[in-house]
XYZ file of N, CA, C and O in Angstrom:
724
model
N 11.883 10.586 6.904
C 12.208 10.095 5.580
C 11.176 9.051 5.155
O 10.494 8.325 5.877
N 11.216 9.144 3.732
C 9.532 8.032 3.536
C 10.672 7.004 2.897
O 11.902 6.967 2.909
N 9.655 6.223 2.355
C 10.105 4.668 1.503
C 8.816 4.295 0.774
O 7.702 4.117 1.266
N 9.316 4.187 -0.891
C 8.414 4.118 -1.699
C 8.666 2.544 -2.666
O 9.511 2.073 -3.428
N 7.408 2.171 -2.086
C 7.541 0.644 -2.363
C 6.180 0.579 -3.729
O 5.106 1.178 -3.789
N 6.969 -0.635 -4.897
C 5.392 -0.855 -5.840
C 5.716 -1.795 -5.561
O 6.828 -2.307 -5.429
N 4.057 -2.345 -5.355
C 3.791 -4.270 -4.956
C 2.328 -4.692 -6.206
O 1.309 -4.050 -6.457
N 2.824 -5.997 -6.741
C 1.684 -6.370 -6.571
C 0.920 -7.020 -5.550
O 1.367 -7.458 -4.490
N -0.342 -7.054 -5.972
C -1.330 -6.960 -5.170
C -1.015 -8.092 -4.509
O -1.020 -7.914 -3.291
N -0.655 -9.550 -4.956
C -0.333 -11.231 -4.579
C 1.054 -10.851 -3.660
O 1.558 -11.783 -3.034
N 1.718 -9.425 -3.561
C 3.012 -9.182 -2.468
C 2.481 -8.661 -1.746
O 3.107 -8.626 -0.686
N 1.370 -8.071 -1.710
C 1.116 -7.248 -0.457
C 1.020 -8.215 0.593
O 0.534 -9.343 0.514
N 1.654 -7.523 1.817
C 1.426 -8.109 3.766
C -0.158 -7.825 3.800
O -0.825 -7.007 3.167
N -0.545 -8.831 4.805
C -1.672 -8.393 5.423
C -1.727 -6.956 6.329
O -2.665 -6.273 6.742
N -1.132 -6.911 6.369
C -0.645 -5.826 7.252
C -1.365 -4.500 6.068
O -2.333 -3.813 6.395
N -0.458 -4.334 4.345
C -0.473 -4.030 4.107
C -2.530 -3.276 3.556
O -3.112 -2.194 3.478
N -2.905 -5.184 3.271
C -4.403 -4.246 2.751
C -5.346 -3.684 3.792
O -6.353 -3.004 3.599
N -4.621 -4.265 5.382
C -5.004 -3.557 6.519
C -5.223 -1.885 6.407
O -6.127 -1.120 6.741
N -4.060 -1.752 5.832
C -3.803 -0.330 6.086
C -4.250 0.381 5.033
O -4.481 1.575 5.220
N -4.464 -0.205 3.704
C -5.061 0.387 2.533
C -6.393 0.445 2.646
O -6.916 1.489 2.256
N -7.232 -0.583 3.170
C -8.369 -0.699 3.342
C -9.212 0.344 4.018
O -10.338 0.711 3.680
N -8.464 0.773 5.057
C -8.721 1.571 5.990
C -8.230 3.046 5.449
O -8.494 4.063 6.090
N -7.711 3.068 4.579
C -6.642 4.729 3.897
C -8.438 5.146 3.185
O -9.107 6.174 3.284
N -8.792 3.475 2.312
C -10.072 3.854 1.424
C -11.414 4.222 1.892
O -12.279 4.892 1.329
N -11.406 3.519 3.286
C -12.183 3.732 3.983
C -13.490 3.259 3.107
O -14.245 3.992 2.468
N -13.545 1.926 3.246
C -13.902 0.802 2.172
C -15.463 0.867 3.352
O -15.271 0.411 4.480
N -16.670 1.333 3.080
C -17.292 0.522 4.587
C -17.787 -0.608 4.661
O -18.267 -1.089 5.687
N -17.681 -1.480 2.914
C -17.599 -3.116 2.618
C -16.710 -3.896 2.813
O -16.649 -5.126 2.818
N -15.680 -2.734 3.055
C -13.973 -3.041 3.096
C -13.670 -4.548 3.955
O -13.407 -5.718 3.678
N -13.951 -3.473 5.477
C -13.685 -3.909 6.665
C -14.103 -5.757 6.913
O -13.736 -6.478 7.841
N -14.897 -6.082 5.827
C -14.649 -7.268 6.293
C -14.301 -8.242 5.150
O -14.729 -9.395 5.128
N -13.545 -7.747 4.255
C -12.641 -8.355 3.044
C -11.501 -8.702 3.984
O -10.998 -8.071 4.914
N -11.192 -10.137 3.356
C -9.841 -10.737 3.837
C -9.350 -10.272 2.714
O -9.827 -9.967 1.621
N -7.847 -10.274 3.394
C -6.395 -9.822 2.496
C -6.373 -11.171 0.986
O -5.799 -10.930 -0.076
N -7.099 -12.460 1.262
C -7.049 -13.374 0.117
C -8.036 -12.590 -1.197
O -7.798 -12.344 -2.380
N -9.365 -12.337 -0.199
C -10.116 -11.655 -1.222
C -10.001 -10.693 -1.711
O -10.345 -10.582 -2.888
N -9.555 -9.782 -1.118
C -8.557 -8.632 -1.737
C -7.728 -8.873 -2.494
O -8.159 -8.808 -3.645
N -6.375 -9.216 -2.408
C -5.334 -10.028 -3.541
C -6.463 -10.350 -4.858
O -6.505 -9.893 -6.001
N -7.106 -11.079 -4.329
C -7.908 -11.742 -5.747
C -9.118 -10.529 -6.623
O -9.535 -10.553 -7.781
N -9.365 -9.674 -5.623
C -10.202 -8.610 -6.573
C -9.162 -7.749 -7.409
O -9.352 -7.429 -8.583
N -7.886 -7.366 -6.563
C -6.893 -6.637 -7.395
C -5.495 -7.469 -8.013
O -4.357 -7.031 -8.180
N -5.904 -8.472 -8.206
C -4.753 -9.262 -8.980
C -4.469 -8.902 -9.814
O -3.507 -9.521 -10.269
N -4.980 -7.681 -10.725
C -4.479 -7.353 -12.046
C -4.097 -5.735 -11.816
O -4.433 -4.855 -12.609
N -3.361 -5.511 -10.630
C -3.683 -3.609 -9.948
C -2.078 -4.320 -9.126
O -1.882 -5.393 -8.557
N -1.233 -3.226 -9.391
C -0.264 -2.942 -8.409
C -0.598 -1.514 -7.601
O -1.326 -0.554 -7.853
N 0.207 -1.825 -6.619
C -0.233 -0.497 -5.588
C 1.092 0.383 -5.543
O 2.072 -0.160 -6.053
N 1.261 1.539 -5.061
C 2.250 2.137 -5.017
C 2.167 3.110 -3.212
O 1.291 3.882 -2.824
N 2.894 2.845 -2.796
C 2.853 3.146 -0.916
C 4.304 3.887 -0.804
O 5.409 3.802 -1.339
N 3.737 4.568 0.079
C 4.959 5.409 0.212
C 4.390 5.340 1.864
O 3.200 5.600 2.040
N 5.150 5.028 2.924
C 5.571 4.838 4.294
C 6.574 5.822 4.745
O 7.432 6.285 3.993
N 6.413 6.204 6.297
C 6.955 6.535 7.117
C 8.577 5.848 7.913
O 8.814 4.672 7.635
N 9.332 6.389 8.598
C 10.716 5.744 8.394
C 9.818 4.637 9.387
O 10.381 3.549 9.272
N 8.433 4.498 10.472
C 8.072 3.420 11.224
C 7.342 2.119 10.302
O 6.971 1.024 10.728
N 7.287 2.602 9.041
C 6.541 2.006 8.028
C 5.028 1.859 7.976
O 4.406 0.926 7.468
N 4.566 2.878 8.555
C 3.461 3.560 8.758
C 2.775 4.017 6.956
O 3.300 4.772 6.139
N 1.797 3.424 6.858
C 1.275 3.987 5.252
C 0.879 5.822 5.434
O 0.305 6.326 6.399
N 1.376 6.523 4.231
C 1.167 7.451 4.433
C 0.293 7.846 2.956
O -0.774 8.461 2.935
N 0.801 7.491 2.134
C -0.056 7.202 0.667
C -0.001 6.412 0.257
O 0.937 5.642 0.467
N -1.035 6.139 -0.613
C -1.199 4.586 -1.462
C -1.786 5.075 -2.714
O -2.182 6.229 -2.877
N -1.829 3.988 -3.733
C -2.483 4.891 -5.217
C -2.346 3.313 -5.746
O -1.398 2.586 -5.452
N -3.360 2.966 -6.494
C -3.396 1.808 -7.362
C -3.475 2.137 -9.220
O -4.122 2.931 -9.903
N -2.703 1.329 -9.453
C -2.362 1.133 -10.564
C -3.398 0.225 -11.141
O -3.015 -0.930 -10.955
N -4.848 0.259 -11.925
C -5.125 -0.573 -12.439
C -4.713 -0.982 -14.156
O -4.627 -0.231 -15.127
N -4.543 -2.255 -14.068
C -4.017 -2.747 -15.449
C -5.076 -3.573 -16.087
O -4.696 -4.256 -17.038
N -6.714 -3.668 -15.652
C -7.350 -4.125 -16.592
C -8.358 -2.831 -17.208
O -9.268 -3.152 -17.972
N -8.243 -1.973 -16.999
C -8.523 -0.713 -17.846
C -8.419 -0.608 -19.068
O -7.364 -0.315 -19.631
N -9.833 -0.901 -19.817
C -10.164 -1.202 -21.498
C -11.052 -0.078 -21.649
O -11.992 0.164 -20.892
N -10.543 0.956 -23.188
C -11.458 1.954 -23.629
C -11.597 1.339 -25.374
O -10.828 0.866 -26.211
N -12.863 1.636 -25.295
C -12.986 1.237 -27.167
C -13.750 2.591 -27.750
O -14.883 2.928 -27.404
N -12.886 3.326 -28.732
C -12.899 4.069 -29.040
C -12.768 3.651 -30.510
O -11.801 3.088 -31.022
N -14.202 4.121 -31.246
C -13.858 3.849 -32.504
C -14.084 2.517 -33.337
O -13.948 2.358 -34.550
N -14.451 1.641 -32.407
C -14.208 -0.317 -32.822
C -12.738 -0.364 -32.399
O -11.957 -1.299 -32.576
N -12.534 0.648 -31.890
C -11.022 0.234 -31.207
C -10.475 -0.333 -30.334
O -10.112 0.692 -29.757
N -10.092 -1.115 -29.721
C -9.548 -0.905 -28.061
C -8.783 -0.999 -27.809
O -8.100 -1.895 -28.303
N -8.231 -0.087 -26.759
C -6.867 1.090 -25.873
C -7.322 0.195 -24.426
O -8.374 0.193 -23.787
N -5.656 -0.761 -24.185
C -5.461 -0.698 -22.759
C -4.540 0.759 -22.514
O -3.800 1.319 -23.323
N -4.980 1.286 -20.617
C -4.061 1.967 -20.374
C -4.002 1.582 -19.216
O -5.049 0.986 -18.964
N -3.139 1.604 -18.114
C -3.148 1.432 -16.802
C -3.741 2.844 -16.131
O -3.324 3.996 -16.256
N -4.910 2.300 -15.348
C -5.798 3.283 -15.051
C -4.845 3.687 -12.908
O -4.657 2.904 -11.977
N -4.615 4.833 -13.010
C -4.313 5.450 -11.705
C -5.567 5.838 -10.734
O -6.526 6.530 -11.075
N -5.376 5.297 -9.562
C -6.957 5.111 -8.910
C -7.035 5.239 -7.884
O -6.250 6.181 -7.986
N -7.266 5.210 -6.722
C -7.095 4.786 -5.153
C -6.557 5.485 -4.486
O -6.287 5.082 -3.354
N -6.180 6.780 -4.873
C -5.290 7.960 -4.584
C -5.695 8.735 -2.940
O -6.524 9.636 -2.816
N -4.874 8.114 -1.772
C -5.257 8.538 -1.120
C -4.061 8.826 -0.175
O -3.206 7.960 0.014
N -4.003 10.008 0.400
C -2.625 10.090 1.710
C -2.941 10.914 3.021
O -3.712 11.872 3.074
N -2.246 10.404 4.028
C -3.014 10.535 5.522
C -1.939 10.691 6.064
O -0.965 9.982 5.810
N -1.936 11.738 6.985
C -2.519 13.114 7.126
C -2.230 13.952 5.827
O -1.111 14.042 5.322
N -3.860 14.818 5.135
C -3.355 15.588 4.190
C -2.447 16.440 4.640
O -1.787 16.530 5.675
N -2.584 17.302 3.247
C -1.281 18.841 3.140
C -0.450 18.694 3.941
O -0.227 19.446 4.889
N 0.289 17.403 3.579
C 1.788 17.214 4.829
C 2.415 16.911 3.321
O 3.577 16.652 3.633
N 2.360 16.801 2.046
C 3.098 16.346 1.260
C 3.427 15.027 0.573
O 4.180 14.820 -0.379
N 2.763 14.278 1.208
C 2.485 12.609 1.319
C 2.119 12.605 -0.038
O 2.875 11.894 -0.700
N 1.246 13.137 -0.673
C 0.527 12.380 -1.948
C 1.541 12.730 -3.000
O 1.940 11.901 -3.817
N 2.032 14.231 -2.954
C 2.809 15.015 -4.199
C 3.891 13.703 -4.143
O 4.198 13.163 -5.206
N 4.436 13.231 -2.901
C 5.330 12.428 -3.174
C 5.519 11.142 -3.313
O 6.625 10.614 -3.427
N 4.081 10.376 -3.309
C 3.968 9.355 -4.181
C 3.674 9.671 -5.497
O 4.177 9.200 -6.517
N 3.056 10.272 -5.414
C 2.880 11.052 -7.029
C 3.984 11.112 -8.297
O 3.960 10.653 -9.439
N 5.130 12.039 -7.407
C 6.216 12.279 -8.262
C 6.922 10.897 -8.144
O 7.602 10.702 -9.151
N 6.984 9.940 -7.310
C 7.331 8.798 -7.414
C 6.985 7.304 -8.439
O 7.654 6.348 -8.832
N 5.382 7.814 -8.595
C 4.411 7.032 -9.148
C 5.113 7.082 -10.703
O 5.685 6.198 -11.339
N 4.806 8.553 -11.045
C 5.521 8.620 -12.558
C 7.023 8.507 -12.769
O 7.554 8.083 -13.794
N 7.445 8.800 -12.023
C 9.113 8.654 -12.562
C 9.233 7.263 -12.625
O 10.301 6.953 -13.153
N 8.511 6.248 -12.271
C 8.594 5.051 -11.760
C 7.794 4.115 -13.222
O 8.153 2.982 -13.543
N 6.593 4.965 -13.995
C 5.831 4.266 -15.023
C 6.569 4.832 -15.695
O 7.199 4.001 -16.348
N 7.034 6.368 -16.046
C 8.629 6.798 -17.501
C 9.588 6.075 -17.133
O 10.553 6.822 -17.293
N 10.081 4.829 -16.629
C 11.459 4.597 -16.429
C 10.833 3.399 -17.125
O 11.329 3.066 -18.202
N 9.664 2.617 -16.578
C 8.908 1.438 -17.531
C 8.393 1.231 -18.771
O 8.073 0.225 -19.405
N 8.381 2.621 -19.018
C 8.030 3.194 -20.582
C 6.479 2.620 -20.420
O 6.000 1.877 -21.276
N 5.790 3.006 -19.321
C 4.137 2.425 -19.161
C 3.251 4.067 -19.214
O 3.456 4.994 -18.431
N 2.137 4.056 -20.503
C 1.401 5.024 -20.610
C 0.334 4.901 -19.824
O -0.480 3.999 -20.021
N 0.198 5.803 -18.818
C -0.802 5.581 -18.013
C -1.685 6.597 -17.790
O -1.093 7.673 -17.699
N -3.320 6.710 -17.620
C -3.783 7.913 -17.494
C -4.517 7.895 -15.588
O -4.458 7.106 -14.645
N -5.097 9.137 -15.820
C -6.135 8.607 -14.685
C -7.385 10.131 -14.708
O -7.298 11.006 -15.569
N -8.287 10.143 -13.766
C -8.907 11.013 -13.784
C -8.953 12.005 -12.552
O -8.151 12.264 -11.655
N -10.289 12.481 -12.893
C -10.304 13.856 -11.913
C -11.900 14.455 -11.687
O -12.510 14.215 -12.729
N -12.581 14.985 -10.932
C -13.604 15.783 -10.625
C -12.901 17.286 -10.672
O -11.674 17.331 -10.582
N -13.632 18.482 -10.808
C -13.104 19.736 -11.211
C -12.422 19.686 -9.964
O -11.194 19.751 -10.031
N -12.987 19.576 -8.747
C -12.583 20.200 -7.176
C -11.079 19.298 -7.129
O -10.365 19.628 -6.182
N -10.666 18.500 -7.788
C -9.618 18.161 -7.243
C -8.386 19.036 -9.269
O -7.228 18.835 -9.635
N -9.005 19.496 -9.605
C -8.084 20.105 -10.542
C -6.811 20.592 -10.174
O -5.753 20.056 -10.502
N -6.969 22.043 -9.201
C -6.134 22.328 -8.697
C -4.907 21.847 -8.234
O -3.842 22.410 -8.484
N -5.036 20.612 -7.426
C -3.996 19.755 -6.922
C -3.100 19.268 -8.064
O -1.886 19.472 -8.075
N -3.788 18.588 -9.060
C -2.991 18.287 -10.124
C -2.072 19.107 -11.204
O -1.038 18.780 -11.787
N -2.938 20.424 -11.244
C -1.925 21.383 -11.794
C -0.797 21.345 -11.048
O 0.277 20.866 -11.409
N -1.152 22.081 -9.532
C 0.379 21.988 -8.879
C 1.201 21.058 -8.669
O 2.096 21.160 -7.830
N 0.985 19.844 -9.522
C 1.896 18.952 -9.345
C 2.520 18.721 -10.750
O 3.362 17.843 -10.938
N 2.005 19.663 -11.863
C 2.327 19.893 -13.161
C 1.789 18.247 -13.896
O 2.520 17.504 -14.551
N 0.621 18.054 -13.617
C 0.232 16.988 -14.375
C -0.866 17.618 -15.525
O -1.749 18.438 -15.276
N -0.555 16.992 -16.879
C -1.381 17.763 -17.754
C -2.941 17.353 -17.765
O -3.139 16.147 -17.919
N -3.854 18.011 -17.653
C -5.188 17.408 -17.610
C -5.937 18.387 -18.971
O -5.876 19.559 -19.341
N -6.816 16.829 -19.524
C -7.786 16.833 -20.768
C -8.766 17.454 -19.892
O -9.345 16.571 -19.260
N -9.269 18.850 -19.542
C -10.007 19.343 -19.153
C -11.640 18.597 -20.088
O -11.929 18.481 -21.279
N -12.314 18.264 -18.872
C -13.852 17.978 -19.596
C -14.097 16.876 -20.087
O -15.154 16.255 -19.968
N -12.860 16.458 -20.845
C -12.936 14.890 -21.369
C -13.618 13.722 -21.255
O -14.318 13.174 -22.107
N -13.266 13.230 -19.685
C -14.267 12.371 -19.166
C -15.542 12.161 -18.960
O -16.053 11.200 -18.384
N -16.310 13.530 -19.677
C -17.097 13.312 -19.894
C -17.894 12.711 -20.943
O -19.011 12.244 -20.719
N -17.233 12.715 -22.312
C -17.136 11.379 -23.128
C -16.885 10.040 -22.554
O -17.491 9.142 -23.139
N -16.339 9.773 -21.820
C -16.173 8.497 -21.734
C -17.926 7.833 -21.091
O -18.769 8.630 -20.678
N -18.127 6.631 -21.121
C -19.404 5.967 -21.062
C -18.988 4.456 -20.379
O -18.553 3.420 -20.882
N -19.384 4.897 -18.803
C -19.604 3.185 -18.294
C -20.972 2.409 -18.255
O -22.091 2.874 -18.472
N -20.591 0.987 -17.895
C -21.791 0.097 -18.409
C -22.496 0.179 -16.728
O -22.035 0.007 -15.599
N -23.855 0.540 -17.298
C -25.099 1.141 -16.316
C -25.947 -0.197 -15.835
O -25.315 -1.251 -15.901
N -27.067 -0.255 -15.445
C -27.722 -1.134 -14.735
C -28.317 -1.681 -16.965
O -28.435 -2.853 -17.326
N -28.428 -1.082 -17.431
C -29.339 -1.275 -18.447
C -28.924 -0.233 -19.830
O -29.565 -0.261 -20.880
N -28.014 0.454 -19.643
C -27.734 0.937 -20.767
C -25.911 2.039 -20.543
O -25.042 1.757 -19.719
N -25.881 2.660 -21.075
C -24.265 3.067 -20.762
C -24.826 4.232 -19.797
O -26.008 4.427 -19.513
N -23.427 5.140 -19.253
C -24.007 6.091 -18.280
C -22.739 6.904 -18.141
O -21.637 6.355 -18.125
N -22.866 7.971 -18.060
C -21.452 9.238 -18.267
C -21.039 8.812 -16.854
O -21.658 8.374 -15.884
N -19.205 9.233 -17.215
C -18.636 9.282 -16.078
C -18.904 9.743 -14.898
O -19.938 10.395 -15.045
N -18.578 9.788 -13.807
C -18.989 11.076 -12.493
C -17.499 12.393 -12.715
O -17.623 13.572 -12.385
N -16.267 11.824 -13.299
C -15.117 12.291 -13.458
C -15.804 13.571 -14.424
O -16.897 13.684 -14.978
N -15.056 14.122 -14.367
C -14.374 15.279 -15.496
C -13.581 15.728 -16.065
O -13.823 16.575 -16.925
N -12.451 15.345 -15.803
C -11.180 15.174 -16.668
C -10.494 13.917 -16.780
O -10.816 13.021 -15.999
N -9.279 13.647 -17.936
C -9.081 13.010 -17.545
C -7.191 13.455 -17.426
O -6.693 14.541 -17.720
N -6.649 12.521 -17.037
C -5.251 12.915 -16.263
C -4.157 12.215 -17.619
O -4.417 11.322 -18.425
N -3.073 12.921 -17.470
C -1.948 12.515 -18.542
C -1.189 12.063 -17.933
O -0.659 13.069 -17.462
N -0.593 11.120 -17.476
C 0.756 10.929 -16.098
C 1.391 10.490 -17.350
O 2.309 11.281 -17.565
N 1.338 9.656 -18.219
C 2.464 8.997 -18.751
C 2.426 9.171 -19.972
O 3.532 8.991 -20.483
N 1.151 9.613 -21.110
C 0.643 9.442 -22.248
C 1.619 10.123 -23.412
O 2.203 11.202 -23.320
N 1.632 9.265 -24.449
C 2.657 9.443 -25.509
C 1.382 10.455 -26.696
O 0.176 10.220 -26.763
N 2.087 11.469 -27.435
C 1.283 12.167 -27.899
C 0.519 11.720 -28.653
O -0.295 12.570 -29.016
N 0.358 10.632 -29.142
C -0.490 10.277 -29.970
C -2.006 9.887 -29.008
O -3.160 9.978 -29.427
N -1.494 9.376 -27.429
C -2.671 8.678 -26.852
C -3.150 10.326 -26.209
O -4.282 10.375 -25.728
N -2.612 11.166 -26.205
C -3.230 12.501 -25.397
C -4.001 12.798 -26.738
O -5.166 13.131 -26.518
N -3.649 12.764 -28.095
C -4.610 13.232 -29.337
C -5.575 12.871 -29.266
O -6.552 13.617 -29.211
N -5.649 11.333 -29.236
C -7.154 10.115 -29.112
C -7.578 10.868 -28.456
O -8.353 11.588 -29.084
N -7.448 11.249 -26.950
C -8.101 11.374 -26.184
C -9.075 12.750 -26.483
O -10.294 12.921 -26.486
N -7.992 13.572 -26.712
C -8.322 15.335 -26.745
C -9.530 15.394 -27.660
O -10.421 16.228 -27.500
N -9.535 14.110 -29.020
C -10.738 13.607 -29.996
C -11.954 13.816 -29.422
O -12.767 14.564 -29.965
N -12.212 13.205 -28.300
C -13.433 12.849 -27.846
C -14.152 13.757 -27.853
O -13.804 14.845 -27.394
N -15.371 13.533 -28.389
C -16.517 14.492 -28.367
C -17.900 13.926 -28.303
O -17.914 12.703 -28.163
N -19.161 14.561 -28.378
C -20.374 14.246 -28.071
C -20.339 12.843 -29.348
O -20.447 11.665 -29.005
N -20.191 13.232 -30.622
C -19.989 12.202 -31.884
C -18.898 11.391 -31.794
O -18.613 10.771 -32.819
N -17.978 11.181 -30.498
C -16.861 10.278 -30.740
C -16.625 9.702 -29.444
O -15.494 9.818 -28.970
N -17.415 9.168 -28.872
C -17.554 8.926 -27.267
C -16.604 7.618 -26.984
O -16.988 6.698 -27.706
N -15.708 7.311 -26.328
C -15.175 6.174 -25.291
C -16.115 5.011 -24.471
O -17.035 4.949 -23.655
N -15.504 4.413 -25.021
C -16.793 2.881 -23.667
C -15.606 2.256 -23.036
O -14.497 2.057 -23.533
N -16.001 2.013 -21.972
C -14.887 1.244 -20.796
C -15.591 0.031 -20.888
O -16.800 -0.145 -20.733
N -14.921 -0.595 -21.093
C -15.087 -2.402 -21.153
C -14.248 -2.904 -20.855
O -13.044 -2.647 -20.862
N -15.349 -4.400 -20.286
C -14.943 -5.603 -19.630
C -14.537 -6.908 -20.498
O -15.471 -7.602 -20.899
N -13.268 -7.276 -20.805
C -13.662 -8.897 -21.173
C -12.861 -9.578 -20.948
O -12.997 -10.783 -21.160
């Protein structure tokens, strides 16, 4: 039987970014303290789903400083990220997954996240709707000028129809910038 815990980042055990750290397989990771950690994701809850020994089996971060300006616009969304569960194809992820969202629709929190094609598949079978291609509009800030995503889609977990429209918008003439401020 699992146990599906959301923490913020300032609740997590040491124990806990022990075990996340190592899920990410961070290889800068390994020598972040749990303070400096807390403090890089102070604005990111995590979502863990454990074993009945309390063993991490998936983890997935919730980021909440995720800014798109679209338009002279800007759209917070809580960006879904960190998506990782050990040992695969045991079921671990589908079920933080289905946990993750029933958990942001009960908060009424619109949240998106992304995807590379090779992981498409997975997300269909978990009936998550994906903006096929999308992300490739979007534009992060480069050493010296903006620079296309590595993603390719982007993910619907929570989005109210108006924020799946914005999105579906995007085109070569209507591009997304992820910003910092």
């Amino acid at each position: 039987m699992s146990h599906y815990k959301v923490k913020a980042a300032v609740n997590l055990l040491d124990s806990d970014v022990k075990a996340i750290l190592n899920f990410w397989e961070m290889t800068n990771g390994q020598n972040m303290t749990p303070d400096v950690f807390k403090e890089k994701f102070k604005n990111s809850e995590f979502h863990l789903l454990k074993d009945h020994s309390s063993n991490l089996r998936a983890v997935a971060r919730m980021n909440f400083d995720f800014k798109l300006k679209i338009d002279d616009q800007t759209y917070t969304y809580p960006e879904f990220g960190g998506f990782v569960a050990k040992p695969r194809s045991k079921g671990y992820g589908t079920e933080l997954l289905v946990n993750l969202i029933q958990n942001l629709k009960k908060r009424k929190i619109e949240a998106l996240g992304f995807c590379e094609k090779p992981l498409r598949l997975y997300y269909e079978k978990c009936g998550i709707q994906i903006l096929y291609d999308q992300a490739k509009f979007l534009r992060e800030a480069g050493e010296n000028d903006w620079v296309i995503s590595s993603d390719d889609d982007i993910l619907d977990l929570t989005l109210s129809p108006a924020s799946v429209q914005l999105l579906q918008s995007l085109n070569s003439a209507n591009l997304a910038y992820l910003i910092d401020d």
